[in-house]
Coordinates of N, CA and C in Angstrom, one line a residue:
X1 N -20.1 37.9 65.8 CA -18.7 38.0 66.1 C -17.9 37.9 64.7
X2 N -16.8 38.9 64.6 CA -16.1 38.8 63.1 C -15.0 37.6 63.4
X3 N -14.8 37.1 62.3 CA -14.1 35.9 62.0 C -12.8 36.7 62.2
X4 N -11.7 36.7 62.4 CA -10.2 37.0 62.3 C -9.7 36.7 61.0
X5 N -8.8 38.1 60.5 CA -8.8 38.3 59.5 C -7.6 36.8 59.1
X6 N -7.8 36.3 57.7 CA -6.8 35.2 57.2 C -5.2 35.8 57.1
X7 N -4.7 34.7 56.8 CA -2.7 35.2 56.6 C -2.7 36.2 54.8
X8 N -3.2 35.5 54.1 CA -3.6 36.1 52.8 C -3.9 37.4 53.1
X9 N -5.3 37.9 54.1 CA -6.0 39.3 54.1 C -4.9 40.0 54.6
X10 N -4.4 39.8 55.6 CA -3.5 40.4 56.5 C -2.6 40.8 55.4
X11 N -2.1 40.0 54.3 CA -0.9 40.4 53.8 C -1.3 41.1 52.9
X12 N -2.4 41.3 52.0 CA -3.2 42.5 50.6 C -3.4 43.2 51.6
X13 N -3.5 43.8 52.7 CA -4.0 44.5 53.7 C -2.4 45.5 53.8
X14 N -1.5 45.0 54.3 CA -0.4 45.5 54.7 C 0.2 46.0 53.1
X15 N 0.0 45.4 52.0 CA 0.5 45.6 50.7 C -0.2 46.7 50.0
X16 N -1.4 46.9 50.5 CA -2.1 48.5 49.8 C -1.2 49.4 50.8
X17 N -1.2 49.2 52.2 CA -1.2 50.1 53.2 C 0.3 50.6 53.2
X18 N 1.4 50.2 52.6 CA 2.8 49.9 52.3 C 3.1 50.7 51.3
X19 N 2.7 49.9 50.4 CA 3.3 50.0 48.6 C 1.9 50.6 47.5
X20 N 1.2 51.3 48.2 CA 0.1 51.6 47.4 C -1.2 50.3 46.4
X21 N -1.8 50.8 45.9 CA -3.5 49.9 45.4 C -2.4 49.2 44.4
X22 N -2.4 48.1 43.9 CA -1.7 47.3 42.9 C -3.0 46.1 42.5
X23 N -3.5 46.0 40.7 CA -4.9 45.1 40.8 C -4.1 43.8 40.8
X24 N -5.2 42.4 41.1 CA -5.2 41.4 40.9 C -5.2 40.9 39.6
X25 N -5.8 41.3 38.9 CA -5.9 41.1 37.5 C -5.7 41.8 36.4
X26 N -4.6 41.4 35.6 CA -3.8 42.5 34.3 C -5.3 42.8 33.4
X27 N -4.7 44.0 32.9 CA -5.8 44.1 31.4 C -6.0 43.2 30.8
X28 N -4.8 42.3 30.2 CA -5.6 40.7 29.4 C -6.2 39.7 30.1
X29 N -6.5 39.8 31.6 CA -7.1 39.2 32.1 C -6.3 37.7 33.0
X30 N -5.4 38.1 32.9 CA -4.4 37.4 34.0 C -4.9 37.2 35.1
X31 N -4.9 36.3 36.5 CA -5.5 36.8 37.1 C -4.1 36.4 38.6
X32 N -4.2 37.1 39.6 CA -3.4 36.8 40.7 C -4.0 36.9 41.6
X33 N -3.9 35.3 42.3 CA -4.2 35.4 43.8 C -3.1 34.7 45.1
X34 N -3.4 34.9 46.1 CA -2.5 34.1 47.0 C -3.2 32.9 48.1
X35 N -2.8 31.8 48.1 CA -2.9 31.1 49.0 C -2.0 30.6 50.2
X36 N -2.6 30.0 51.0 CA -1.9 29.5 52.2 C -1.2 28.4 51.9
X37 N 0.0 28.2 52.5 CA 0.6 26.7 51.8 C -0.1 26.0 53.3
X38 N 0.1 24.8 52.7 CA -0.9 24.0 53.8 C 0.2 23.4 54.1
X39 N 1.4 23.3 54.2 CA 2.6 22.0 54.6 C 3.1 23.4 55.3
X40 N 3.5 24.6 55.1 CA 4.3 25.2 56.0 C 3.4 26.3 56.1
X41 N 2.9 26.0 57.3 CA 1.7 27.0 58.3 C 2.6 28.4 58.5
X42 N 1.4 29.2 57.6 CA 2.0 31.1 57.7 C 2.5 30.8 56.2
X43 N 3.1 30.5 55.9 CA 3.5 30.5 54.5 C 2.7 30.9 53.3
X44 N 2.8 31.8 52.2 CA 2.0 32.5 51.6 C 2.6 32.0 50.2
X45 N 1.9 31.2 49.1 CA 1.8 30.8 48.1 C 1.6 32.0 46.7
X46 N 2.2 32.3 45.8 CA 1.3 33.2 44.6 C 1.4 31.9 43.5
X47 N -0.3 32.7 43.1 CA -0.7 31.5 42.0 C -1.1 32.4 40.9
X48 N -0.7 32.1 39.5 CA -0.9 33.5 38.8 C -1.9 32.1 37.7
X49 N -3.5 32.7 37.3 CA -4.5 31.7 36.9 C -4.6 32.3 35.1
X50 N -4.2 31.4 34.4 CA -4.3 32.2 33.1 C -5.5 31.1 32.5
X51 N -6.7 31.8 32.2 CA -7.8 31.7 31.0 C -7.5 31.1 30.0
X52 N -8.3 30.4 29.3 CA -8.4 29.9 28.1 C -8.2 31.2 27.0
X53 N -8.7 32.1 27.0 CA -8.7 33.2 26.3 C -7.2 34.0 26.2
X54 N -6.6 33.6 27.1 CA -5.6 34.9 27.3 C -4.3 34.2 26.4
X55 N -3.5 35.0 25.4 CA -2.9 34.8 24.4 C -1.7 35.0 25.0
X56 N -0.8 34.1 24.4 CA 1.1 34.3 24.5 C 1.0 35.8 24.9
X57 N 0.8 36.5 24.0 CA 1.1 38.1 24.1 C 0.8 38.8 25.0
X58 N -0.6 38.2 25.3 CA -1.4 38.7 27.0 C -0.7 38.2 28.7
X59 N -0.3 37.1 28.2 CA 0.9 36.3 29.1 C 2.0 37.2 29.3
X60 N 2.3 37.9 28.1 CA 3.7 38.1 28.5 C 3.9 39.6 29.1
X61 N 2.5 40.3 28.2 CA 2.8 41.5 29.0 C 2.2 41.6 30.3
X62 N 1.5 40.7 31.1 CA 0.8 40.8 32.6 C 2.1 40.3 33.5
X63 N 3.5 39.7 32.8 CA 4.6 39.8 33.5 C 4.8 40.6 34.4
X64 N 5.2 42.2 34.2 CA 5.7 43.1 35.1 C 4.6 43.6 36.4
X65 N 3.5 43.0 36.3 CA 2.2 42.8 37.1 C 2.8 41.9 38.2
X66 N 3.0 41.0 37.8 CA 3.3 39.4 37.9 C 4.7 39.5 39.2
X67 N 5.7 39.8 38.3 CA 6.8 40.2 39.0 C 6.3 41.1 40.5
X68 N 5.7 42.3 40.0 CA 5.7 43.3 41.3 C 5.0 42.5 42.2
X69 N 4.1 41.6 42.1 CA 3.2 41.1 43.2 C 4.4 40.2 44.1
X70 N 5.3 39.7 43.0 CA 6.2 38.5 43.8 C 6.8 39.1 44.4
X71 N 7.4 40.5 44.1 CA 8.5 41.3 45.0 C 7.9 41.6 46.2
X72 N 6.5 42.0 46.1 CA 5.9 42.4 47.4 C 5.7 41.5 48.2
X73 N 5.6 40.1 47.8 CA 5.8 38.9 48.3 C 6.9 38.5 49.6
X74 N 8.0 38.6 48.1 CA 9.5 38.3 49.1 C 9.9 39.3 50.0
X75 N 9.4 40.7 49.9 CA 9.7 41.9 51.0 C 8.9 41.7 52.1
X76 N 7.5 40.9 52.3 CA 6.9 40.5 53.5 C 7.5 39.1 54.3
X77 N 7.7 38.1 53.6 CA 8.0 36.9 54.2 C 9.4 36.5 53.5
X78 N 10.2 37.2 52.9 CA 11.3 36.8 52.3 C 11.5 35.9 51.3
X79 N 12.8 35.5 51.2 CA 12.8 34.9 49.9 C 12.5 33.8 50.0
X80 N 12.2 32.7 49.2 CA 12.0 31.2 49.2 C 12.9 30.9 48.2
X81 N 13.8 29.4 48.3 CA 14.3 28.8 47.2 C 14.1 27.7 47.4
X82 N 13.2 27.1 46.6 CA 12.9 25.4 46.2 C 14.1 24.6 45.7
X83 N 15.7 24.7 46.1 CA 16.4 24.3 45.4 C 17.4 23.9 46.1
X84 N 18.4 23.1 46.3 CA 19.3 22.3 47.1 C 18.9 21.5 47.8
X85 N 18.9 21.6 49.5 CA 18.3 20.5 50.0 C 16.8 21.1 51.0
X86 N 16.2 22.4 50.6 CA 15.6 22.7 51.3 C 14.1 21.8 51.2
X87 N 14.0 21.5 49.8 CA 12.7 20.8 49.9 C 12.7 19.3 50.7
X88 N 14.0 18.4 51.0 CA 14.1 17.4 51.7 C 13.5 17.9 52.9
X89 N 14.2 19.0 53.6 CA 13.9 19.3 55.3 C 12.6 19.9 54.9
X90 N 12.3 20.3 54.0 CA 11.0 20.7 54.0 C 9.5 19.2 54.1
X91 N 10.4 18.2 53.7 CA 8.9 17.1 53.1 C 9.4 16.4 54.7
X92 N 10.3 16.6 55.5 CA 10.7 15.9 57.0 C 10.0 16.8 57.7
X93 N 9.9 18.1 57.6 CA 9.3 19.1 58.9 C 7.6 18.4 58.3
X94 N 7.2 18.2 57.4 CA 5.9 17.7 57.2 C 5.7 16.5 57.8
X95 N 6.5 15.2 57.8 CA 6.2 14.5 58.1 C 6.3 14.4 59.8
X96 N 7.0 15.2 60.4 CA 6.8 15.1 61.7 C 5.9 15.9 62.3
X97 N 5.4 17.2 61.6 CA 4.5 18.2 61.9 C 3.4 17.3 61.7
X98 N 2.5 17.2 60.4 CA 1.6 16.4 60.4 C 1.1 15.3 60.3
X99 N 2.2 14.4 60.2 CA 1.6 12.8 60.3 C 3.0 12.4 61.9
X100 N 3.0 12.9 62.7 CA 3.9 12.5 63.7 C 4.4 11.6 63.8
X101 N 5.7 12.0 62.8 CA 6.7 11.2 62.6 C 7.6 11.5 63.5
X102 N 8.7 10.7 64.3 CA 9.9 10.9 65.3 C 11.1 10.9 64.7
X103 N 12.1 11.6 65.3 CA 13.1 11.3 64.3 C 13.7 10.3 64.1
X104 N 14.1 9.5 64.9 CA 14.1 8.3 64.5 C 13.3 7.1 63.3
X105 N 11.9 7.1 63.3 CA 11.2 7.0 62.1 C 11.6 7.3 61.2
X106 N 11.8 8.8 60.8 CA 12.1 9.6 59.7 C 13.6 9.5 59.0
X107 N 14.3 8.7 60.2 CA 16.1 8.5 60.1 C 15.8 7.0 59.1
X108 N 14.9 6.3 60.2 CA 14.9 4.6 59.4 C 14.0 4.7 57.8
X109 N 13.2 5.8 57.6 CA 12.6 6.0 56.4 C 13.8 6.2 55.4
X110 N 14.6 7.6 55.7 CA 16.1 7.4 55.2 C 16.6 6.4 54.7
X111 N 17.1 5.5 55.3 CA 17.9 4.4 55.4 C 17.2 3.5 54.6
X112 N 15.9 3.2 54.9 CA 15.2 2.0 53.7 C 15.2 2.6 52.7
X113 N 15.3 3.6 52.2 CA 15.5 4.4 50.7 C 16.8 4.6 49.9
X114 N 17.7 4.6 50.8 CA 19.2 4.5 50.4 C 20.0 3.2 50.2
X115 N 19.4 2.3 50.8 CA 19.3 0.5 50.3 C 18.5 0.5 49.1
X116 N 17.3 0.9 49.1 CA 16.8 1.1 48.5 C 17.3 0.9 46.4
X117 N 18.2 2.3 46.9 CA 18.9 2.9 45.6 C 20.1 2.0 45.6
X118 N 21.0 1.5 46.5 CA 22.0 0.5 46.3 C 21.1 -0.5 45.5
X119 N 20.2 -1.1 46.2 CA 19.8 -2.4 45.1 C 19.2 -2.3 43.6
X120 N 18.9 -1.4 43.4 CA 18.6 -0.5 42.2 C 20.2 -0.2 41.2
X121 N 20.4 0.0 42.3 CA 21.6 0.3 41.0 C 22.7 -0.9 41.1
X122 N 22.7 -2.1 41.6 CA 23.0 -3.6 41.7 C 22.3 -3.9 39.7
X123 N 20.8 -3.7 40.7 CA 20.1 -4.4 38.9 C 20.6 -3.7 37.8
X124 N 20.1 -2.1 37.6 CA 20.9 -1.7 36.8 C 21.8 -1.6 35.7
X125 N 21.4 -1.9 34.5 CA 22.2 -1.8 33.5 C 22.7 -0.7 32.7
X126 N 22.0 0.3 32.6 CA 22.8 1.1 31.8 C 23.8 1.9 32.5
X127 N 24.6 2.5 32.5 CA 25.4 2.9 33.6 C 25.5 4.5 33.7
X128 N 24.5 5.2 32.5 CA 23.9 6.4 33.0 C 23.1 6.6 33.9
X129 N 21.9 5.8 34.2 CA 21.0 5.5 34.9 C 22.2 5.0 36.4
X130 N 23.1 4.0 36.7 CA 23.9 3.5 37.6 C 24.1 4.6 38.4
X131 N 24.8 5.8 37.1 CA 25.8 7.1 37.8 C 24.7 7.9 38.4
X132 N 23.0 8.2 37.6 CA 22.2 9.1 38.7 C 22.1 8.5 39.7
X133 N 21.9 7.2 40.0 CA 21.4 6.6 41.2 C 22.8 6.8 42.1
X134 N 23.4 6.5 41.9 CA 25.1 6.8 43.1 C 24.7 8.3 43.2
X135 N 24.5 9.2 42.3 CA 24.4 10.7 42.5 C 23.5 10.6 43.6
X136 N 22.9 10.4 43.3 CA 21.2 10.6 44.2 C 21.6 10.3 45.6
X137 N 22.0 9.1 46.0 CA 22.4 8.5 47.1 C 23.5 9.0 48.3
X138 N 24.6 9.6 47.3 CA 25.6 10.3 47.7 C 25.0 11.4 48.3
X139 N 24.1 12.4 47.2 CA 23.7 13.3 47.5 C 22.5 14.0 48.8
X140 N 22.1 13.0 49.0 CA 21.3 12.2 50.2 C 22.0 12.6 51.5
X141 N 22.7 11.6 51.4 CA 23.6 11.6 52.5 C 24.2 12.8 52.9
X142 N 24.9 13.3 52.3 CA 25.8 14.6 52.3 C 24.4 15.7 52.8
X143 N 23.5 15.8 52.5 CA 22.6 17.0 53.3 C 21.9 16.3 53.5
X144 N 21.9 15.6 54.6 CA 21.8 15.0 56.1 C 23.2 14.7 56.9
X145 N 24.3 15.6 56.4 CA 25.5 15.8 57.3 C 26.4 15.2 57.4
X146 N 26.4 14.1 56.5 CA 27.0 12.9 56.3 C 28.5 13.2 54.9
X147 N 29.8 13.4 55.9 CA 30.7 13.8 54.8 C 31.2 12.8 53.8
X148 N 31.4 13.6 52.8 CA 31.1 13.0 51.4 C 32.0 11.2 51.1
X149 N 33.2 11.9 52.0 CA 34.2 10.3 51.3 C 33.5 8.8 52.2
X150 N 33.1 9.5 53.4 CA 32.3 7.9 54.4 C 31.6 7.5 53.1
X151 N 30.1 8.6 52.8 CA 28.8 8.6 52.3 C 29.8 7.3 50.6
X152 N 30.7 7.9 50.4 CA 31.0 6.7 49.1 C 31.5 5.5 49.4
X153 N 32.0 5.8 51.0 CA 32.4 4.3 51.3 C 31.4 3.3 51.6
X154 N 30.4 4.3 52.6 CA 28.5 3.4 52.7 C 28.1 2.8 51.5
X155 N 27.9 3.8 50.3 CA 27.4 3.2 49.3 C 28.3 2.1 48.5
X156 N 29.5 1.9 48.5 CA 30.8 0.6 47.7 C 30.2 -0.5 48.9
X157 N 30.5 -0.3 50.6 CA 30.0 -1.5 51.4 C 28.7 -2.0 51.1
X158 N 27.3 -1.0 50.9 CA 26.0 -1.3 50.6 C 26.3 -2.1 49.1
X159 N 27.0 -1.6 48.5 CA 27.0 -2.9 47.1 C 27.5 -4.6 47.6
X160 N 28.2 -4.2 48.2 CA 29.0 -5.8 48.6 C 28.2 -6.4 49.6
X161 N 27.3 -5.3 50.6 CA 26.4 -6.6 51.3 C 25.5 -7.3 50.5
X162 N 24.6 -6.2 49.2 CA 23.4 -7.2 48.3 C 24.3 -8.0 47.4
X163 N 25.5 -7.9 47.2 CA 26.2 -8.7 46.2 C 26.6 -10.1 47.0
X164 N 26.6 -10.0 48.4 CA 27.0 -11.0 49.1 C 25.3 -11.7 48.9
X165 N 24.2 -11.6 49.0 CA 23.2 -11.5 49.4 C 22.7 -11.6 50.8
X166 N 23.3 -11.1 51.7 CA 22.9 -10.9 53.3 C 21.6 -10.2 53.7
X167 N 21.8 -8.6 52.6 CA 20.7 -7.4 52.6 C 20.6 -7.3 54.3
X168 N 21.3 -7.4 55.0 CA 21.8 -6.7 56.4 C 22.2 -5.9 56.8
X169 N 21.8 -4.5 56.6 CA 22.7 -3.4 57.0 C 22.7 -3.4 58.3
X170 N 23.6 -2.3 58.6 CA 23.9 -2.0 59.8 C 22.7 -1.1 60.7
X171 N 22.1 -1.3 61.9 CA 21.3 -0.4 61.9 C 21.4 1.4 62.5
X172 N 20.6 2.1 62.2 CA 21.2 3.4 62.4 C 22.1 3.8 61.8
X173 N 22.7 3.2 60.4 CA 23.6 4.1 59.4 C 23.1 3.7 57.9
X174 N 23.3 5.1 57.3 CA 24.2 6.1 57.8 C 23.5 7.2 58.5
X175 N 22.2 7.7 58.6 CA 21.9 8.4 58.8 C 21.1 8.2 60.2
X176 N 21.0 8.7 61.3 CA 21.0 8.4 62.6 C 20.1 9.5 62.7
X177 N 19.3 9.6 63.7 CA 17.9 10.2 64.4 C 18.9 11.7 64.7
X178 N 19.3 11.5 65.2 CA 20.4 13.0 65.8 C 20.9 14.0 64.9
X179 N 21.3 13.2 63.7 CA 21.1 13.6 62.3 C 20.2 14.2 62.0
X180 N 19.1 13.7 61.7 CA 18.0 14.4 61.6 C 17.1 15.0 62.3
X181 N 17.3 15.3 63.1 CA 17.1 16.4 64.4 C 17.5 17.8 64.0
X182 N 18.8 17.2 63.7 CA 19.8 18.8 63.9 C 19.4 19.2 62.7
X183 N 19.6 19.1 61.2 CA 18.9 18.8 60.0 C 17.3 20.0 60.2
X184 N 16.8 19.0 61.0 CA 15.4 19.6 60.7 C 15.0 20.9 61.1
X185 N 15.3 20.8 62.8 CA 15.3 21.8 63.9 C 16.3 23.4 63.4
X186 N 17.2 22.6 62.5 CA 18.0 24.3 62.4 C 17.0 25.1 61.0
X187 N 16.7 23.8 60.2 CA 15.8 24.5 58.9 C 14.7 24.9 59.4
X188 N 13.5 24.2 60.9 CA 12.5 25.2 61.1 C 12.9 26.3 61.7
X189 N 13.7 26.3 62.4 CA 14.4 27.8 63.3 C 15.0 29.2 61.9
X190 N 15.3 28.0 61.1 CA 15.7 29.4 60.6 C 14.6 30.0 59.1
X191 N 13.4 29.2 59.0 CA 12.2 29.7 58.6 C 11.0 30.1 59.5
X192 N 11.9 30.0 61.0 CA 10.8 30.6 62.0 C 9.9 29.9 62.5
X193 N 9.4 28.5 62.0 CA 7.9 27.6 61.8 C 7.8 26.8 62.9
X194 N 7.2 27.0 63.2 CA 5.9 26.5 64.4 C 6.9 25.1 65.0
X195 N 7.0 25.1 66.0 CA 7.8 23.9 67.1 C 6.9 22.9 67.0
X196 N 7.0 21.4 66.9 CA 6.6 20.6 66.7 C 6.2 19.8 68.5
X197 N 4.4 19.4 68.2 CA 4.1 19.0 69.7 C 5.5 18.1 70.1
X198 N 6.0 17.1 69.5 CA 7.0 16.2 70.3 C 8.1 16.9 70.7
X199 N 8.5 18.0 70.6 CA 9.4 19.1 70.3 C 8.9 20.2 71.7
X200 N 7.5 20.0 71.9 CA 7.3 21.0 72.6 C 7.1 20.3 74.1
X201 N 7.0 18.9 74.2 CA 7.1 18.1 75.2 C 8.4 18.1 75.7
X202 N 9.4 18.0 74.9 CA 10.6 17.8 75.5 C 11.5 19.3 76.4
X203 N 10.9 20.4 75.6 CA 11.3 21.5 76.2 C 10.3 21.6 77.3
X204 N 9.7 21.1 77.6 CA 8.7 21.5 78.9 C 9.4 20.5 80.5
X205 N 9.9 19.6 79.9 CA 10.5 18.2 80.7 C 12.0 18.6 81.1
X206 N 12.8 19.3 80.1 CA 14.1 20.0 80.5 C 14.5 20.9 81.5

């Protein structure tokens, strides 16, 4: 019995049969291949493998190799950008896909991290280091839905509880399970990706 062809074959398969023969490996010995991302199932990785041998010069001209393979890339599964907040809902669709986490978990994971950064920037001395950590925290908050002037009022209150020394927050804020639901569910919907079993219980019960 033949094995079923992989996400990789399927895709050099449709890429000869499309856009014509294009090699894996430049004349100076570049080499290109694709793997499966293992955190977002279907997802297609390019890894471009450069040799001990292969010179700046050999680097630079296996570029336009390099390029065409990515274009044929992003024309099959589209674009990807590692940049704003997508890699947060990206490391949350992981933790509930693969280590079954609830959103709620994932909300109170939040939450101990943004205390977290308040008590950190309490100790804190230099006040470049102070201003990333308020960045950070702010930034946090705000893509997980949280509008910006509360998110600074959270963080000035979160100074005055560890200044009191209580270390009591409130529970469920700022960031609340519902939050992170809506958060997660709109970023796998709109990369397509696989419904999560806890996710697929609830639609079956509705």
């Amino acid at each position: 019995m033949r094995r079923p062809k992989s996400t990789v074959e399927q895709f050099l398969e449709r890429c000869e049969r499309e856009y014509g023969p294009l090699p894996l490996v430049s004349e100076e010995g570049v080499k290109i291949t694709f793997v499966e991302n293992l955190r977002l199932l279907g997802w297609i990785d390019l890894v471009v493998i450069i040799d001990e041998h292969v010179t700046r010069e050999g680097l630079d001209a296996a570029y336009p190799l390099i390029d065409e393979w990515r274009e044929r890339l992003v024309k099959e599964q589209g674009r990807w950008i590692y940049d704003g907040n997508n890699q947060l809902y990206e490391d949350l669709y992981y933790l509930q896909r693969e280590l079954g986490f609830t959103y709620r978990q994932m909300a109170e994971q939040l939450n101990t991290y943004l205390i977290a950064l308040v008590d950190n920037y309490g100790k804190e001395s230099a006040e470049s280091r102070r201003t990333e950590i308020r960045s950070q925290a702010i930034k946090l908050m705000e893509a997980m839905g949280i509008k910006s002037d509360y998110a600074e009022i959270w963080f000035s209150e979160g100074l005055k509880i560890i200044a009191d020394g209580s270390r009591t927050f409130p529970p469920d804020d700022p960031i609340t399970s519902q939050k992170v639901k809506g958060k997660v569910s709109y970023w796998r919907s709109k990369w397509k990706l696989p419904l999560p079993e806890q996710d697929k219980g609830r639609q079956k019960t509705r």
